mmCIF file of C-alpha atoms in Angstrom:
data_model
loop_
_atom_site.group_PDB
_atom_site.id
_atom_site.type_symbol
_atom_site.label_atom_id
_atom_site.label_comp_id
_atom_site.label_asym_id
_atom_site.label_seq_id
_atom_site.Cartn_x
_atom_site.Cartn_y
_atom_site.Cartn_z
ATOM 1 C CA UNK A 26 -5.686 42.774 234.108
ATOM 2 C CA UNK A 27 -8.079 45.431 234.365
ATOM 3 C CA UNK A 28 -11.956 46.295 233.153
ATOM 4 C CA UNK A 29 -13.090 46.341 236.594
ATOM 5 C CA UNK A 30 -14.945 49.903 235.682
ATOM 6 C CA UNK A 31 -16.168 51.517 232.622
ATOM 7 C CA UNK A 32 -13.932 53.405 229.925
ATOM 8 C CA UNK A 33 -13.957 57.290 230.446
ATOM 9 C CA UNK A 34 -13.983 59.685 227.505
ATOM 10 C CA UNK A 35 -11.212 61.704 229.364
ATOM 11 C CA UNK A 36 -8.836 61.516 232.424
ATOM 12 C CA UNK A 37 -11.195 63.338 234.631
ATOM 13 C CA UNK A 38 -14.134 60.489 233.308
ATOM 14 C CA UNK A 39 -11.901 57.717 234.121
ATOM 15 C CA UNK A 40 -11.575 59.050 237.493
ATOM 16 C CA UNK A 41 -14.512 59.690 237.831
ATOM 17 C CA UNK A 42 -15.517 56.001 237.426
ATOM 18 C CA UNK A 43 -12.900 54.830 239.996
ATOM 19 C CA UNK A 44 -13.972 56.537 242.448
ATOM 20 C CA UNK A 45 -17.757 55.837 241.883
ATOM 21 C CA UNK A 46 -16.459 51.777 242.277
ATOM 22 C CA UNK A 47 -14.527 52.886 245.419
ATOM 23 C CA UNK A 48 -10.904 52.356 243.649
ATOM 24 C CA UNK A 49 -10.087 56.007 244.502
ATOM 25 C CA UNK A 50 -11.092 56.378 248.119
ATOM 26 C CA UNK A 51 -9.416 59.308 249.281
ATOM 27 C CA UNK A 52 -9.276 63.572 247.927
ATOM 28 C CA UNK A 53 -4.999 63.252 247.843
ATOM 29 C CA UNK A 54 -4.969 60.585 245.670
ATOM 30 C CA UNK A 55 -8.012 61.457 243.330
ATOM 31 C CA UNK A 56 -5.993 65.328 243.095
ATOM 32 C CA UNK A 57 -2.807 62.877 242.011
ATOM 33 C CA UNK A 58 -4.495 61.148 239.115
ATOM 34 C CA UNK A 59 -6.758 64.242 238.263
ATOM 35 C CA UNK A 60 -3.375 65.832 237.772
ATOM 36 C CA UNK A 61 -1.375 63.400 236.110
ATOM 37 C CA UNK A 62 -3.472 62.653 232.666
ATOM 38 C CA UNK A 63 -2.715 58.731 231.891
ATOM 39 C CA UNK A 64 -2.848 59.411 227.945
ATOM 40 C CA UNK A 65 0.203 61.572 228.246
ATOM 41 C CA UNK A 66 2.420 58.145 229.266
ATOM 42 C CA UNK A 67 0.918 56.636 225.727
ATOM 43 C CA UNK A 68 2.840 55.912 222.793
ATOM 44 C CA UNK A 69 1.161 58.336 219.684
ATOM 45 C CA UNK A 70 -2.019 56.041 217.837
ATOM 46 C CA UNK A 71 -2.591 54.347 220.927
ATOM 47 C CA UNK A 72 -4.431 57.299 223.020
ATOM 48 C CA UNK A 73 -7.460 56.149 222.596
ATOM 49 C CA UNK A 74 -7.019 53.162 224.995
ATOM 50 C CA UNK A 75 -5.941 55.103 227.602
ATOM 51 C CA UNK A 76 -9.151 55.668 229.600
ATOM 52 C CA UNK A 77 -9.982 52.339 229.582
ATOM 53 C CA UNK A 78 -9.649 50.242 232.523
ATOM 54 C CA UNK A 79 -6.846 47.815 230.893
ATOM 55 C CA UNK A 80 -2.882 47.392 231.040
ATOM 56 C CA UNK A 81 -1.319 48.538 228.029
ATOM 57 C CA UNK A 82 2.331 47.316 226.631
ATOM 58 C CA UNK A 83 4.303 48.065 223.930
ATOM 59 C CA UNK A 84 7.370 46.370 223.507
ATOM 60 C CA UNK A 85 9.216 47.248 226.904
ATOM 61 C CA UNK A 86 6.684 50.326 227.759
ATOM 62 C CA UNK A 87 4.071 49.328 229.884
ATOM 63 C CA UNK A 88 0.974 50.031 232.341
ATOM 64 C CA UNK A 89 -0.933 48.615 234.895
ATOM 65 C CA UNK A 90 -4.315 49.056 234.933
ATOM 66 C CA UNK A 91 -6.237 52.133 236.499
ATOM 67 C CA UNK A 92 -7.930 50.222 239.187
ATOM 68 C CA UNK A 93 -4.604 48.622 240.007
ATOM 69 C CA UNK A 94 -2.073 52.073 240.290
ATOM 70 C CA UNK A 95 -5.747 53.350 242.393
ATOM 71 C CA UNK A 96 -5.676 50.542 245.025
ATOM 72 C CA UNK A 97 -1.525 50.601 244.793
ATOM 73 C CA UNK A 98 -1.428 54.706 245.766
ATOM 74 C CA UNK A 99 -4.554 54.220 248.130
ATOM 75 C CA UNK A 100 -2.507 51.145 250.252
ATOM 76 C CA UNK A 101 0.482 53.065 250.039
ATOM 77 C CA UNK A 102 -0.810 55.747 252.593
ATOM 78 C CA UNK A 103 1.165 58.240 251.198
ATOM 79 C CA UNK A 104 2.209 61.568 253.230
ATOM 80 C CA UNK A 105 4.488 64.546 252.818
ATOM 81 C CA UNK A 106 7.902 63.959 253.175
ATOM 82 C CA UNK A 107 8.203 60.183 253.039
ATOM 83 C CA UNK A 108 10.473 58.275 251.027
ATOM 84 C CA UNK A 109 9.240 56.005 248.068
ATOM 85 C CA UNK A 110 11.247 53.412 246.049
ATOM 86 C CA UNK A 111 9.427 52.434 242.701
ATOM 87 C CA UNK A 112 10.690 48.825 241.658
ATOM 88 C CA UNK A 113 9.724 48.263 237.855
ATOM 89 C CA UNK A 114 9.114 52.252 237.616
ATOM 90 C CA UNK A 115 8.104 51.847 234.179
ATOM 91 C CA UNK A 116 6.934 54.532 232.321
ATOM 92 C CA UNK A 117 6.901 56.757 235.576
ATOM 93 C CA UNK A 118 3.185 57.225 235.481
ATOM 94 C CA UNK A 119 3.052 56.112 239.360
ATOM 95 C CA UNK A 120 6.725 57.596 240.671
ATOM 96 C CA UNK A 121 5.098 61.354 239.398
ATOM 97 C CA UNK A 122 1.738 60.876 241.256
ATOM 98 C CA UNK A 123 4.038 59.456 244.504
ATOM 99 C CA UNK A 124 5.952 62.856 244.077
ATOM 100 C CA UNK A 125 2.758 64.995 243.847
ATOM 101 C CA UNK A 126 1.899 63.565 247.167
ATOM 102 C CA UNK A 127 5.157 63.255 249.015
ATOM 103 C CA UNK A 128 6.514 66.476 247.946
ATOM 104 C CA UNK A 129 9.807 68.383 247.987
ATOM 105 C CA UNK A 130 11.223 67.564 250.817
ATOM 106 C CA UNK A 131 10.576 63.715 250.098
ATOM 107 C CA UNK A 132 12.553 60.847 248.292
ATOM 108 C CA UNK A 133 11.556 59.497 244.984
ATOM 109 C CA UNK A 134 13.308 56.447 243.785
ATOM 110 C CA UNK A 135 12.622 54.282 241.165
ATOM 111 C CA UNK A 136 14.670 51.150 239.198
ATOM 112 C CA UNK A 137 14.005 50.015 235.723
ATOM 113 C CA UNK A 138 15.777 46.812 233.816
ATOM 114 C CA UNK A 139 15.278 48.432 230.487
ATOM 115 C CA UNK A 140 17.331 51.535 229.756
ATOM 116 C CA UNK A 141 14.842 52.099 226.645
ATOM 117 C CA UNK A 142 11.914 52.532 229.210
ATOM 118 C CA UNK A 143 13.762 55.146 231.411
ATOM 119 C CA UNK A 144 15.009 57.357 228.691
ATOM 120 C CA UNK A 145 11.025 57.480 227.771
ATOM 121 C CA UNK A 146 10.088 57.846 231.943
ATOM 122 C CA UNK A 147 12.766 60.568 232.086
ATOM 123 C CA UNK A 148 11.005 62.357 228.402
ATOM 124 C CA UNK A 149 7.827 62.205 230.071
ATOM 125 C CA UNK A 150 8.676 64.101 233.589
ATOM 126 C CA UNK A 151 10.661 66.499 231.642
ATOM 127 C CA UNK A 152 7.166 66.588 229.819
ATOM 128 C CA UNK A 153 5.215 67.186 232.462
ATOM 129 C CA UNK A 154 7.543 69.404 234.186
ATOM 130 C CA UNK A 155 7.895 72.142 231.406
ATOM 131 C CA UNK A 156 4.367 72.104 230.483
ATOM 132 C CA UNK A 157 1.824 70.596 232.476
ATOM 133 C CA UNK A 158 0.069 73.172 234.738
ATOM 134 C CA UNK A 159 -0.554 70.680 237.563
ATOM 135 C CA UNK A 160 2.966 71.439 238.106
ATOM 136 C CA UNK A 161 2.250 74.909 239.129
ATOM 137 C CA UNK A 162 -0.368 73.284 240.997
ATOM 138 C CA UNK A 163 1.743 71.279 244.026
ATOM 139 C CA UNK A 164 5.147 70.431 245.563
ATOM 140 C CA UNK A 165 6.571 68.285 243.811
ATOM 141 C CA UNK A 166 9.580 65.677 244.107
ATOM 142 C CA UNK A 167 10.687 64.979 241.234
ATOM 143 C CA UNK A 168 11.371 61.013 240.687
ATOM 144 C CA UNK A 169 15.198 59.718 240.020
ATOM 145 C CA UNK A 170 15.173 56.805 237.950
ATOM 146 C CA UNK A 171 18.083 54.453 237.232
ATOM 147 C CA UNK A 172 18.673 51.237 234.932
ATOM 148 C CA UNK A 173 18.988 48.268 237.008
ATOM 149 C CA UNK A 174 17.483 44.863 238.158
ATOM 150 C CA UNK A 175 15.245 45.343 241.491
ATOM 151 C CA UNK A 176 17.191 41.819 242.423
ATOM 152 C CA UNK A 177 20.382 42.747 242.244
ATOM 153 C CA UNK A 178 20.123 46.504 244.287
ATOM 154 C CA UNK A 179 23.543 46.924 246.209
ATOM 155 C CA UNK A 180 23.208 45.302 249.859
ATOM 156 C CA UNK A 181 24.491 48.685 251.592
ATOM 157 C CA UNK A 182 21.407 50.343 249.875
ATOM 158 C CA UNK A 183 19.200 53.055 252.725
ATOM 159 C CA UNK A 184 15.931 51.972 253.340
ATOM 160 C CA UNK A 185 12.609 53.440 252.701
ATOM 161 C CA UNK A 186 9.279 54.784 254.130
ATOM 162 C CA UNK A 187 7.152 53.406 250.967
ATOM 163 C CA UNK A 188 7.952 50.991 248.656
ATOM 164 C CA UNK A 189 6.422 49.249 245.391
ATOM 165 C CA UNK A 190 6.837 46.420 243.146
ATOM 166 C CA UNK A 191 5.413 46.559 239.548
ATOM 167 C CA UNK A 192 6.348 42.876 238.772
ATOM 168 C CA UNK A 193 4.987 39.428 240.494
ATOM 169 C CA UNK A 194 7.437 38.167 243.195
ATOM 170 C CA UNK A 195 8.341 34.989 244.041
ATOM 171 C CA UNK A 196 8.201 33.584 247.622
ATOM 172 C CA UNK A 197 11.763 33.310 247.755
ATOM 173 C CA UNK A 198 12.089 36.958 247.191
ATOM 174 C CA UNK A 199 9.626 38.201 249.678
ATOM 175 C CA UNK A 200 12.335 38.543 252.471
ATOM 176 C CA UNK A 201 14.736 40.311 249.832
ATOM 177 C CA UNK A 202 11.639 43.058 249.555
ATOM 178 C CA UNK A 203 11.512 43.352 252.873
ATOM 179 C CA UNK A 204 14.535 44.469 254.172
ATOM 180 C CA UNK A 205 14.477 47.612 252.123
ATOM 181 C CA UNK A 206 11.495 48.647 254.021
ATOM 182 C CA UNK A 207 11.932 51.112 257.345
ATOM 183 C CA UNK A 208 10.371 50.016 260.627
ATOM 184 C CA UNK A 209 6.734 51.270 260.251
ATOM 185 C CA UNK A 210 7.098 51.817 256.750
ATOM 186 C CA UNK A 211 4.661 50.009 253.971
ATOM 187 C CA UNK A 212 5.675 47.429 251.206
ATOM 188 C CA UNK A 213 2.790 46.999 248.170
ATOM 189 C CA UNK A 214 3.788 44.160 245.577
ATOM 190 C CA UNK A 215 1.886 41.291 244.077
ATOM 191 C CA UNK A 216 2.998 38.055 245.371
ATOM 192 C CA UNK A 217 1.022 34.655 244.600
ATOM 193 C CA UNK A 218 -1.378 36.368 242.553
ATOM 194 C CA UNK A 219 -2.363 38.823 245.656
ATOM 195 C CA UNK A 220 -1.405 42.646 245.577
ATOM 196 C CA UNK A 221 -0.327 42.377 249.094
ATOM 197 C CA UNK A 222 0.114 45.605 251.248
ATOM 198 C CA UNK A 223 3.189 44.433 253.832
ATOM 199 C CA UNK A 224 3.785 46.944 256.918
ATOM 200 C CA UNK A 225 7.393 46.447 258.871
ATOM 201 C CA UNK A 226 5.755 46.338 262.528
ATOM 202 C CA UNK A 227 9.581 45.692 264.108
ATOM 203 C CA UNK A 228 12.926 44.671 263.392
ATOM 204 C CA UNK A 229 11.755 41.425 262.498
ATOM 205 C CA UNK A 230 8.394 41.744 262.153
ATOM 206 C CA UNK A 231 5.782 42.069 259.775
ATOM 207 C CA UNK A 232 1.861 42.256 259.010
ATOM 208 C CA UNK A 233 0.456 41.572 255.498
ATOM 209 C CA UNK A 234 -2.579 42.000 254.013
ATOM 210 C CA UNK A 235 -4.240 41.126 250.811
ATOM 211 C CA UNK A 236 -5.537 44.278 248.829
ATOM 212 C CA UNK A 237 -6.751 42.468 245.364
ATOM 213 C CA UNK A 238 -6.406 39.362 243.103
ATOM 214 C CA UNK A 239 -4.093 39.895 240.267
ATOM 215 C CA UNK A 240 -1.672 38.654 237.648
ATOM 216 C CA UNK A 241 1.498 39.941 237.374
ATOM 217 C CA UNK A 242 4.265 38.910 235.100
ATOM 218 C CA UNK A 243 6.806 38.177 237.052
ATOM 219 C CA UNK A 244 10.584 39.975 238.212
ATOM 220 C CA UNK A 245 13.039 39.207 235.609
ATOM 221 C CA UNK A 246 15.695 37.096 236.771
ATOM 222 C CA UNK A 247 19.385 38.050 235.021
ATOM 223 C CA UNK A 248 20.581 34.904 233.731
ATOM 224 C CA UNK A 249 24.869 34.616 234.225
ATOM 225 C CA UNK A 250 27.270 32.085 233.980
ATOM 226 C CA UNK A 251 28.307 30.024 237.060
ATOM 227 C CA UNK A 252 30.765 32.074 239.281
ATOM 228 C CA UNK A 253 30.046 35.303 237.568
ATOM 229 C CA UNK A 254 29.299 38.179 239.885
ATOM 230 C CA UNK A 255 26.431 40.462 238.808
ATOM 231 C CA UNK A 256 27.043 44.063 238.969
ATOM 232 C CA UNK A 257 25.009 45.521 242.097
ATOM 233 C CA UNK A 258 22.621 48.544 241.307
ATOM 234 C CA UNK A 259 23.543 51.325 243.046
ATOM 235 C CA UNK A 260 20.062 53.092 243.979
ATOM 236 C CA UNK A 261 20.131 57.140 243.709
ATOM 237 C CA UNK A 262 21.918 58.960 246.653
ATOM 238 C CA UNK A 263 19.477 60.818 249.222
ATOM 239 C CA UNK A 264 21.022 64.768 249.162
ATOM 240 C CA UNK A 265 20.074 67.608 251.209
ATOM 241 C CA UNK A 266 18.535 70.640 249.016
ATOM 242 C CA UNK A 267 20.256 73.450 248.487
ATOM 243 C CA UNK A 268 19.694 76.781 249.640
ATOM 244 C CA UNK A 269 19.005 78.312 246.525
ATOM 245 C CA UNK A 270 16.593 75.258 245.650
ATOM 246 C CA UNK A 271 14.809 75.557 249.157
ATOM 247 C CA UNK A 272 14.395 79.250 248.315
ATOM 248 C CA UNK A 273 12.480 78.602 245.542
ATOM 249 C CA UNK A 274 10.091 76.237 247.209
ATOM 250 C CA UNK A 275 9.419 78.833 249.668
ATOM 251 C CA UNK A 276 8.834 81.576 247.445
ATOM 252 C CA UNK A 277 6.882 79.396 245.234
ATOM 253 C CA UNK A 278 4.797 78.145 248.161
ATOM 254 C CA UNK A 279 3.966 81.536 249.511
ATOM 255 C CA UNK A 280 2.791 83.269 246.405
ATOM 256 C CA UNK A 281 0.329 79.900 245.837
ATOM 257 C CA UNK A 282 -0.794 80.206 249.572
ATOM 258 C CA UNK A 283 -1.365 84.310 248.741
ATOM 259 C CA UNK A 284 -3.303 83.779 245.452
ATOM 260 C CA UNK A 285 -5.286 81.038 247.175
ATOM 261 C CA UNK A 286 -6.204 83.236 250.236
ATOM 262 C CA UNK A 287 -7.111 85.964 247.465
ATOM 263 C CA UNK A 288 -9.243 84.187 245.576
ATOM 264 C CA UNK A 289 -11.135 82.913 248.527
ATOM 265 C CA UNK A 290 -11.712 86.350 249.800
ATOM 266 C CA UNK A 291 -13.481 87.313 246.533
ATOM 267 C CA UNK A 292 -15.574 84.805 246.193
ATOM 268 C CA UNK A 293 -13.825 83.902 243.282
ATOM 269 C CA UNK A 294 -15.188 80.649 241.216
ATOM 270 C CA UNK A 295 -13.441 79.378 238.019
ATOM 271 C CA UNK A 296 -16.244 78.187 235.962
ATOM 272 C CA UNK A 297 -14.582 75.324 233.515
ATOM 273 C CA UNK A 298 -16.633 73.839 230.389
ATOM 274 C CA UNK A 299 -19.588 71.320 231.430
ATOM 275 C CA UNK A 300 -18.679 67.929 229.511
ATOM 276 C CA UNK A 301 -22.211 66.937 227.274
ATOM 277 C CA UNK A 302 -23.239 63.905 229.473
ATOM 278 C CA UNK A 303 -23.536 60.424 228.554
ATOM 279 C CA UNK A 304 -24.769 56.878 228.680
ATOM 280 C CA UNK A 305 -22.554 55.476 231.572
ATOM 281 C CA UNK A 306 -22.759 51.891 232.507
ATOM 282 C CA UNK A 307 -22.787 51.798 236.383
ATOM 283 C CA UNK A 308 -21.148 48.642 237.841
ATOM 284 C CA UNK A 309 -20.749 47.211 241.386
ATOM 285 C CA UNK A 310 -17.252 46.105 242.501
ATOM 286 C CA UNK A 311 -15.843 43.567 241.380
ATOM 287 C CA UNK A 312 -14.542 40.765 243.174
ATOM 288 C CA UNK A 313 -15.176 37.675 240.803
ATOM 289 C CA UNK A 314 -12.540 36.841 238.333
ATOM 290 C CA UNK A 315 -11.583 34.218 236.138
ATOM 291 C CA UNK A 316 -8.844 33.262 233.737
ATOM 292 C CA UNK A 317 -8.974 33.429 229.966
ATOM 293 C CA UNK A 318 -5.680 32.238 228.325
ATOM 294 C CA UNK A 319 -2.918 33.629 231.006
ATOM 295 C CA UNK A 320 -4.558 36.351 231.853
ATOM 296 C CA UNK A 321 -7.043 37.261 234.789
ATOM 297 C CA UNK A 322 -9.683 38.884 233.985
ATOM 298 C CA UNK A 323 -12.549 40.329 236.169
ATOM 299 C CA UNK A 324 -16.186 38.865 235.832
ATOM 300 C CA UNK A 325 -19.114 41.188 235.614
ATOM 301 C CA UNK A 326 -22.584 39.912 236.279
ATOM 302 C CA UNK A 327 -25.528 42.654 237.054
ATOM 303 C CA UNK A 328 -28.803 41.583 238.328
ATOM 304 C CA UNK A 329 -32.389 43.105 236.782
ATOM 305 C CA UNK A 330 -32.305 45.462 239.686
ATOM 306 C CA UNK A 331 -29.236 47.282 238.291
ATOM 307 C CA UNK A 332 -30.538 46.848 234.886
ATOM 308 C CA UNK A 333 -33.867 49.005 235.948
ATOM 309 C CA UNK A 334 -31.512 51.194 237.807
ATOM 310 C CA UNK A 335 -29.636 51.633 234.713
ATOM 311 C CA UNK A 336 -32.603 52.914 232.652
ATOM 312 C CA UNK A 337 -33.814 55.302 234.948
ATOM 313 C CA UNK A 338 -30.267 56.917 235.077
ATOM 314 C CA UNK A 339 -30.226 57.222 231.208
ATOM 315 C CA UNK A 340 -33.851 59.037 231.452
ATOM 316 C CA UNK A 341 -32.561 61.466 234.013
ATOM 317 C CA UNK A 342 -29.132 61.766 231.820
ATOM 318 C CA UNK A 343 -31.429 63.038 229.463
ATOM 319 C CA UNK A 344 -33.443 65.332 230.712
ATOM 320 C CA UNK A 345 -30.253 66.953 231.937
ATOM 321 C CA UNK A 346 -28.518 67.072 228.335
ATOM 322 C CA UNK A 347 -31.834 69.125 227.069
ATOM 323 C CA UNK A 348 -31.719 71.528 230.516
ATOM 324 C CA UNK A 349 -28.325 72.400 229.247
ATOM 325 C CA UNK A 350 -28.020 75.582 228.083
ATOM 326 C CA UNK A 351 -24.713 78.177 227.129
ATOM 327 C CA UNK A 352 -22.979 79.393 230.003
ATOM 328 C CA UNK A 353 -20.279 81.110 230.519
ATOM 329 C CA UNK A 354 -16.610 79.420 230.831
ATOM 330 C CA UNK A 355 -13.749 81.906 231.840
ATOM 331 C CA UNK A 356 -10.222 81.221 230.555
ATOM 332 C CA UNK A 357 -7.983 79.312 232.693
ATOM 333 C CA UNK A 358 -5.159 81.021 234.232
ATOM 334 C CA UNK A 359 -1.753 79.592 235.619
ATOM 335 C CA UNK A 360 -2.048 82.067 238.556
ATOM 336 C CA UNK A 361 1.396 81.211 240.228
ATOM 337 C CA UNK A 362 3.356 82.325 237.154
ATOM 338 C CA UNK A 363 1.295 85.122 236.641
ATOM 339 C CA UNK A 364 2.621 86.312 240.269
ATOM 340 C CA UNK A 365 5.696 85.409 239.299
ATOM 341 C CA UNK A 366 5.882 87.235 235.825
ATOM 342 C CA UNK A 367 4.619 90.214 238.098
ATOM 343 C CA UNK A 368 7.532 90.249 240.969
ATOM 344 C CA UNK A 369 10.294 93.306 240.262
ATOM 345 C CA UNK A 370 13.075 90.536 239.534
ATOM 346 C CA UNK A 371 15.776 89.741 236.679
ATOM 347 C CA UNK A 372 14.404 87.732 233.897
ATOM 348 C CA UNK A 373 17.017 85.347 234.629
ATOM 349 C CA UNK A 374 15.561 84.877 238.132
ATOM 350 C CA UNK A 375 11.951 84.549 237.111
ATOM 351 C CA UNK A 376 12.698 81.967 234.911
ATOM 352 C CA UNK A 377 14.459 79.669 237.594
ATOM 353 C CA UNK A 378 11.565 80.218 239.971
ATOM 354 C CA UNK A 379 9.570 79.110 237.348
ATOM 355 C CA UNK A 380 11.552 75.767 236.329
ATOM 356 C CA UNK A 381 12.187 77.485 233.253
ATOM 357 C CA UNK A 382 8.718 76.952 232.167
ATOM 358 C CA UNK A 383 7.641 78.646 229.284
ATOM 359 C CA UNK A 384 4.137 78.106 229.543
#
């Protein structure tokens, strides 16, 4: 599933391309992806298919397409402070965007059948916690994976504000989905080939919506023999922070509010290095599909119009590659730890305020 936009060179192209097709629709969750860089969640030799609008799998490993996780976090209506419950978290990809957007003082859940793909979720937050500077860059909550089947979650499990399904679900589950939802809370799953956004209107009621065509495989049923009682999954407790944790959120929070408020006052601009542009293939939305083998695949069809309009872009693309000329490109600083490296502190302290970052 997937190809509904044109491969990117980089993460910021990709995005770049989703939100030109209207995929990415809103600043939050274009900072989300922009922050999270898809080829990190990529086995080694198989980077350069990550900016392409596909799924990818590897044995258990797998991802959705971009243009799927875009209209998935857009329907999701994600604020600060929610609760999400990831079911199929996969390679965490999604759960670490979620927690960009809900941050700390939210609830990040997520439930995986195969305890090979959560050991490599669990490598890549520590990943992306210890070196990515994005982290420096928001609140975070930081996801909680377990091993478990999404069918068999513990019937005295809370509910949740936000919750997605990475799997196709049968009809017959659709009512086991729901009651894990809060009242006024949001359900996204693919169900009869629809990604279907489900809001909890009441106690018993519901409104659904279809978001997108798609084709899912579908939730993995544990097989058992007759009598035998599965073994519930017990979903991650909800705790309260402590005070030494909340501390460092605060702290952390007001020297990124001070260096902001600084660098506005000075006018300050970080000038970054200006990508050589290139040939891009500009394509409507797509909302055509058709099947080749099992899988569906979107159908692209552009009219002479867009193939003049195409032409005159790549003239204008280059004129602009001969315009461009050196400039100059400042080094990129992680500010926050630089404030933090600065405060008259023990060592030990600085380095728990930092995560124990060393970059």
């Amino acid at each position: 599933m997937g190809g509904a936009v044109s491969a990117g060179e980089d993460n910021d192209d990709l995005i770049d391309n989703l939100k030109e097709a209207q995929y990415i629709r809103t600043e939050k969750v274009e900072q989300a992806f922009r922050a999270i860089d898809r080829g990190d969640y990529y086995l080694d030799g198989y980077r350069d298919s990550a900016y392409k609008d596909l799924a990818w799998k590897h044995g258990n490993i797998h991802l959705s397409a971009p243009c799927i996780y875009s209209e998935v976090m857009e329907a999701l209506k994600l604020q600060p402070g929610l609760s999400f419950l990831n079911l199929g978290s996969g390679t965490g990809y999604l759960s670490t965007m979620v927690g960009l957007i809900i941050g700390p003082f939210g609830v990040n859940h997520g439930v995986e059948l195969h305890k090979d793909v959560v050991e490599y979720a669990r490598e890549k937050l520590d990943d992306f916690i210890k070196n990515s500077d994005s982290f420096d860059k928001f609140e975070f909550c930081e996801p909680v994976f377990v091993v478990g089947n999404c069918l068999e979650i513990s019937t005295d499990s809370h509910q949740y504000d936000r919750i997605y399904c990475g799997a196709g679900v049968q009809k017959d589950h659709e009512n086991y989905m729901k009651v894990l939802l809060k009242i006024g809370g949001i359900l996204v799953m693919p169900i009869e080939d629809q990604l279907t956004q489900i809001t909890r209107t009441g106690q018993c009621t519901w409104e659904s919506k279809n978001i997108l065509a798609v084709s899912f495989a579908p939730l993995v049923q544990q097989s058992r023999a007759d009598g035998e009682k599965p073994d519930a999954v017990q979903l991650p407790p909800v705790t309260v922070r402590s005070l030494q944790d909340l501390s460092r959120i605060y702290i952390r929070r007001t020297l990124r509010n001070l260096a902001n408020e600084d660098s506005q006052g000075k006018g300050m601009v970080q000038r970054v290095p200006q990508k050589r542009k290139r040939r891009r293939c500009r394509r409507r939305r797509i909302n055509t599909y058709v099947f080749v083998g099992n899988q569906l695949i979107p159908q692209m069809v552009e009219s002479e119009e867009e193939e003049h309009a195409e032409e005159e872009h790549k003239e204008v693309e280059e004129e602009e590659e001969r315009d461009i000329g050196d400039i100059e490109i400042l080094k990129q600083v992680n500010v926050l730890r630089d404030q933090i490296m600065a405060l008259p502190l023990p060592e030990s302290l600085k380095a728990y305020l930092l995560y124990y970052r060393e970059k």
